[in-house]
Amino acid sequence: MSVFGKKTTVKDQIRANDKQLRKAGRDVERDRRELEREEKKLEAEIKKLAKTPGNKDAVRTLAKQLVSVRKQKARSYAASSRITGISCQQKAMGANVKLADSMAATTKTMASMNRLMKPEDVAQNMRNFEKAAAQLNMSEEVVNDTLDDILNESGDEEEGDAIVNQVLEEIGIEIGGAVRGAPAPAADSLAAEKTSTMTDDQLMESLAKLRAM
């Protein structure tokens, strides 16, 4: 549907209908107020005539008019209720239209994301990531092993135990008798172990492994 070449949307139609419903509701309320004024006027006239003898027919005629006015007023209340119900239904319809528009926009967004992020591409990226992570872990292990071979010297563990025991004794912590009574390594033995470091060939081989990674 279009007016003067302009396409009418559902929102435009709902807005126009709402405007008409509000106008109809105001018209019905105005008519009902007029009926209420007429009702009070008739009631007053009926009471006035009823006090005067000989006005029985006039009172009956005004009473019939009063009944008609009251029926018309009841119809106006029914019409107001009907207008209110239609307005509520239209508001619900407008909410559904907004919901449909939101769902359409969401669907379009999801479709765009699916075009950008294809499932097979995501799966391939995940496989590549896992492969790279595995290679990185392997490289890290090789580096750590090589550094341990270069830096590790015999006697380091024994010296570390001796330092720990000394610190524990200084802060007043009792250590086991076996550790306290353990014989200290001979000076000659320690000197021999300290001098037994890696050979030049082993050191060069380890450095070559690092450069090749």
CSV table of C-alpha atoms in Angstrom, one decimal:
chain,number,residue,atom,x,y,z
A,1,MET,CA,0.0,0.0,0.0
A,2,SER,CA,1.3,3.5,-0.9
A,3,VAL,CA,0.1,7.0,-0.6
A,4,PHE,CA,1.3,9.5,-3.3
A,5,GLY,CA,4.1,7.1,-4.2
A,6,LYS,CA,5.3,6.6,-0.6
A,7,LYS,CA,5.3,3.1,0.7
A,8,THR,CA,3.2,2.6,3.9
A,9,THR,CA,4.9,0.3,6.4
A,10,VAL,CA,3.2,-1.7,9.2
A,11,LYS,CA,4.5,0.8,11.8
A,12,ASP,CA,2.9,3.7,9.8
A,13,GLN,CA,-0.4,1.9,9.6
A,14,ILE,CA,-0.3,1.2,13.4
A,15,ARG,CA,0.5,4.8,14.1
A,16,ALA,CA,-2.4,6.0,11.9
A,17,ASN,CA,-4.8,3.5,13.5
A,18,ASP,CA,-3.8,4.6,17.0
A,19,LYS,CA,-4.5,8.2,16.1
A,20,GLN,CA,-8.0,7.2,14.8
A,21,LEU,CA,-8.7,5.2,18.0
A,22,ARG,CA,-7.7,8.1,20.3
A,23,LYS,CA,-10.0,10.4,18.3
A,24,ALA,CA,-12.9,7.9,18.5
A,25,GLY,CA,-12.3,7.5,22.2
A,26,ARG,CA,-12.5,11.3,22.8
A,27,ASP,CA,-15.6,11.5,20.7
A,28,VAL,CA,-17.3,8.8,22.7
A,29,GLU,CA,-16.4,10.4,26.0
A,30,ARG,CA,-17.7,13.8,24.8
A,31,ASP,CA,-21.0,12.2,23.8
A,32,ARG,CA,-21.3,10.4,27.2
A,33,ARG,CA,-20.8,13.7,29.1
A,34,GLU,CA,-23.6,15.2,27.0
A,35,LEU,CA,-25.8,12.2,27.8
A,36,GLU,CA,-25.0,12.5,31.5
A,37,ARG,CA,-26.0,16.2,31.5
A,38,GLU,CA,-29.2,15.2,29.6
A,39,GLU,CA,-29.9,12.5,32.2
A,40,LYS,CA,-29.6,14.9,35.1
A,41,LYS,CA,-31.8,17.4,33.3
A,42,LEU,CA,-34.5,14.8,32.7
A,43,GLU,CA,-34.4,13.6,36.3
A,44,ALA,CA,-34.9,17.1,37.6
A,45,GLU,CA,-37.8,17.7,35.3
A,46,ILE,CA,-39.4,14.4,36.2
A,47,LYS,CA,-39.2,15.2,39.9
A,48,LYS,CA,-40.6,18.7,39.3
A,49,LEU,CA,-43.6,17.4,37.3
A,50,ALA,CA,-44.2,14.6,39.7
A,51,LYS,CA,-45.0,17.1,42.4
A,52,THR,CA,-47.8,18.7,40.4
A,53,PRO,CA,-51.0,16.7,40.0
A,54,GLY,CA,-52.3,16.0,36.5
A,55,ASN,CA,-48.8,15.6,34.8
A,56,LYS,CA,-48.9,11.8,34.7
A,57,ASP,CA,-48.6,11.5,31.0
A,58,ALA,CA,-45.8,14.1,30.8
A,59,VAL,CA,-43.9,12.3,33.6
A,60,ARG,CA,-44.3,8.9,31.7
A,61,THR,CA,-42.9,10.5,28.5
A,62,LEU,CA,-39.9,12.0,30.2
A,63,ALA,CA,-39.3,8.7,32.0
A,64,LYS,CA,-39.2,6.9,28.6
A,65,GLN,CA,-36.6,9.5,27.4
A,66,LEU,CA,-34.6,9.0,30.5
A,67,VAL,CA,-34.5,5.3,29.9
A,68,SER,CA,-33.4,5.8,26.3
A,69,VAL,CA,-30.6,8.2,27.5
A,70,ARG,CA,-29.4,5.8,30.1
A,71,LYS,CA,-29.3,3.0,27.5
A,72,GLN,CA,-27.3,5.2,25.2
A,73,LYS,CA,-24.9,6.0,28.0
A,74,ALA,CA,-24.4,2.3,28.7
A,75,ARG,CA,-23.7,1.8,25.0
A,76,SER,CA,-21.0,4.5,25.2
A,77,TYR,CA,-19.3,2.7,28.0
A,78,ALA,CA,-19.3,-0.5,26.0
A,79,ALA,CA,-17.9,1.4,23.0
A,80,SER,CA,-15.1,2.9,25.2
A,81,SER,CA,-14.3,-0.6,26.4
A,82,ARG,CA,-14.2,-1.9,22.9
A,83,ILE,CA,-11.9,1.0,21.7
A,84,THR,CA,-9.6,0.4,24.7
A,85,GLY,CA,-9.4,-3.3,23.8
A,86,ILE,CA,-8.6,-2.7,20.2
A,87,SER,CA,-5.9,-0.2,21.2
A,88,CYS,CA,-4.4,-2.8,23.5
A,89,GLN,CA,-4.5,-5.4,20.7
A,90,GLN,CA,-2.8,-2.9,18.4
A,91,LYS,CA,-0.1,-2.2,20.9
A,92,ALA,CA,0.6,-5.9,21.3
A,93,MET,CA,0.7,-6.1,17.5
A,94,GLY,CA,3.2,-3.2,17.4
A,95,ALA,CA,5.3,-5.0,20.0
A,96,ASN,CA,5.3,-8.1,17.8
A,97,VAL,CA,6.3,-6.1,14.8
A,98,LYS,CA,9.3,-4.6,16.7
A,99,LEU,CA,10.2,-8.1,17.9
A,100,ALA,CA,10.1,-9.4,14.4
A,101,ASP,CA,12.3,-6.6,13.2
A,102,SER,CA,14.8,-7.3,15.9
A,103,MET,CA,14.8,-11.0,15.0
A,104,ALA,CA,15.3,-10.1,11.4
A,105,ALA,CA,18.2,-7.9,12.2
A,106,THR,CA,19.7,-10.6,14.5
A,107,THR,CA,19.3,-13.2,11.7
A,108,LYS,CA,21.0,-10.9,9.2
A,109,THR,CA,23.9,-10.3,11.7
A,110,MET,CA,24.3,-14.0,12.3
A,111,ALA,CA,24.3,-14.7,8.6
A,112,SER,CA,27.0,-12.1,8.1
A,113,MET,CA,29.1,-13.7,10.8
A,114,ASN,CA,28.6,-17.1,9.3
A,115,ARG,CA,29.9,-15.8,6.0
A,116,LEU,CA,32.9,-14.2,7.7
A,117,MET,CA,33.6,-17.2,10.0
A,118,LYS,CA,33.1,-20.4,7.9
A,119,PRO,CA,33.1,-23.5,10.1
A,120,GLU,CA,35.7,-25.3,8.0
A,121,ASP,CA,38.0,-22.2,8.3
A,122,VAL,CA,37.5,-22.1,12.1
A,123,ALA,CA,38.3,-25.8,12.4
A,124,GLN,CA,41.4,-25.5,10.3
A,125,ASN,CA,42.6,-22.5,12.4
A,126,MET,CA,42.1,-24.6,15.5
A,127,ARG,CA,44.1,-27.5,14.1
A,128,ASN,CA,46.9,-25.1,13.1
A,129,PHE,CA,46.8,-23.6,16.6
A,130,GLU,CA,47.1,-27.0,18.3
A,131,LYS,CA,50.0,-27.9,15.9
A,132,ALA,CA,51.8,-24.7,16.6
A,133,ALA,CA,51.3,-25.1,20.4
A,134,ALA,CA,52.7,-28.7,20.3
A,135,GLN,CA,55.7,-27.5,18.4
A,136,LEU,CA,56.2,-24.7,20.9
A,137,ASN,CA,56.1,-27.1,23.8
A,138,MET,CA,58.5,-29.4,22.1
A,139,SER,CA,60.9,-26.5,21.4
A,140,GLU,CA,60.7,-25.4,25.0
A,141,GLU,CA,61.5,-28.9,26.3
A,142,VAL,CA,64.6,-29.0,24.0
A,143,VAL,CA,65.8,-25.6,25.2
A,144,ASN,CA,65.3,-26.5,28.8
A,145,ASP,CA,67.1,-29.8,28.4
A,146,THR,CA,70.0,-28.0,26.6
A,147,LEU,CA,70.3,-25.3,29.2
A,148,ASP,CA,70.2,-27.9,32.0
A,149,ASP,CA,73.1,-29.7,30.3
A,150,ILE,CA,75.1,-26.5,30.0
A,151,LEU,CA,74.5,-25.1,33.4
A,152,ASN,CA,74.2,-28.2,35.5
A,153,GLU,CA,77.3,-29.0,37.5
A,154,SER,CA,78.0,-32.0,39.7
A,155,GLY,CA,77.7,-31.2,43.3
A,156,ASP,CA,75.0,-28.5,43.0
A,157,GLU,CA,72.4,-30.7,44.6
A,158,GLU,CA,74.6,-31.5,47.6
A,159,GLU,CA,75.6,-27.9,48.0
A,160,GLY,CA,71.9,-26.9,47.9
A,161,ASP,CA,71.0,-29.4,50.6
A,162,ALA,CA,73.8,-28.1,52.8
A,163,ILE,CA,72.7,-24.5,52.4
A,164,VAL,CA,69.1,-25.4,53.2
A,165,ASN,CA,70.2,-27.3,56.3
A,166,GLN,CA,72.2,-24.4,57.4
A,167,VAL,CA,69.3,-22.0,57.0
A,168,LEU,CA,67.0,-24.3,59.0
A,169,GLU,CA,69.5,-24.5,61.8
A,170,GLU,CA,69.9,-20.7,61.9
A,171,ILE,CA,66.2,-20.1,62.3
A,172,GLY,CA,65.9,-22.7,65.1
A,173,ILE,CA,64.1,-25.5,63.2
A,174,GLU,CA,65.2,-29.0,64.2
A,175,ILE,CA,66.2,-31.2,61.3
A,176,GLY,CA,66.2,-35.0,61.3
A,177,GLY,CA,69.1,-36.8,62.9
A,178,ALA,CA,69.9,-38.6,59.7
A,179,VAL,CA,70.4,-35.3,57.9
A,180,ARG,CA,72.3,-33.8,60.8
A,181,GLY,CA,74.5,-36.8,61.2
A,182,ALA,CA,75.1,-37.3,57.5
A,183,PRO,CA,78.9,-37.2,56.7
A,184,ALA,CA,80.1,-34.1,54.9
A,185,PRO,CA,81.6,-34.9,51.5
A,186,ALA,CA,85.4,-34.9,51.4
A,187,ALA,CA,87.0,-31.8,50.2
A,188,ASP,CA,89.0,-33.7,47.6
A,189,SER,CA,85.8,-35.4,46.3
A,190,LEU,CA,84.0,-32.0,46.0
A,191,ALA,CA,86.9,-30.5,44.2
A,192,ALA,CA,87.0,-33.4,41.8
A,193,GLU,CA,83.3,-33.2,41.1
A,194,LYS,CA,83.4,-29.5,40.5
A,195,THR,CA,86.1,-29.9,37.9
A,196,SER,CA,84.1,-32.6,36.1
A,197,THR,CA,82.2,-30.1,33.9
A,198,MET,CA,81.1,-30.6,30.3
A,199,THR,CA,83.7,-31.1,27.7
A,200,ASP,CA,84.2,-28.6,24.9
A,201,ASP,CA,82.7,-30.9,22.4
A,202,GLN,CA,79.6,-31.4,24.5
A,203,LEU,CA,79.2,-27.7,24.9
A,204,MET,CA,79.6,-27.0,21.2
A,205,GLU,CA,77.0,-29.7,20.4
A,206,SER,CA,74.5,-28.2,22.8
A,207,LEU,CA,75.0,-24.7,21.4
A,208,ALA,CA,74.5,-26.1,17.8
A,209,LYS,CA,71.2,-27.5,18.9
A,210,LEU,CA,70.0,-24.1,20.1
A,211,ARG,CA,71.0,-22.4,16.9
A,212,ALA,CA,69.3,-25.0,14.8
A,213,MET,CA,65.9,-24.5,16.5
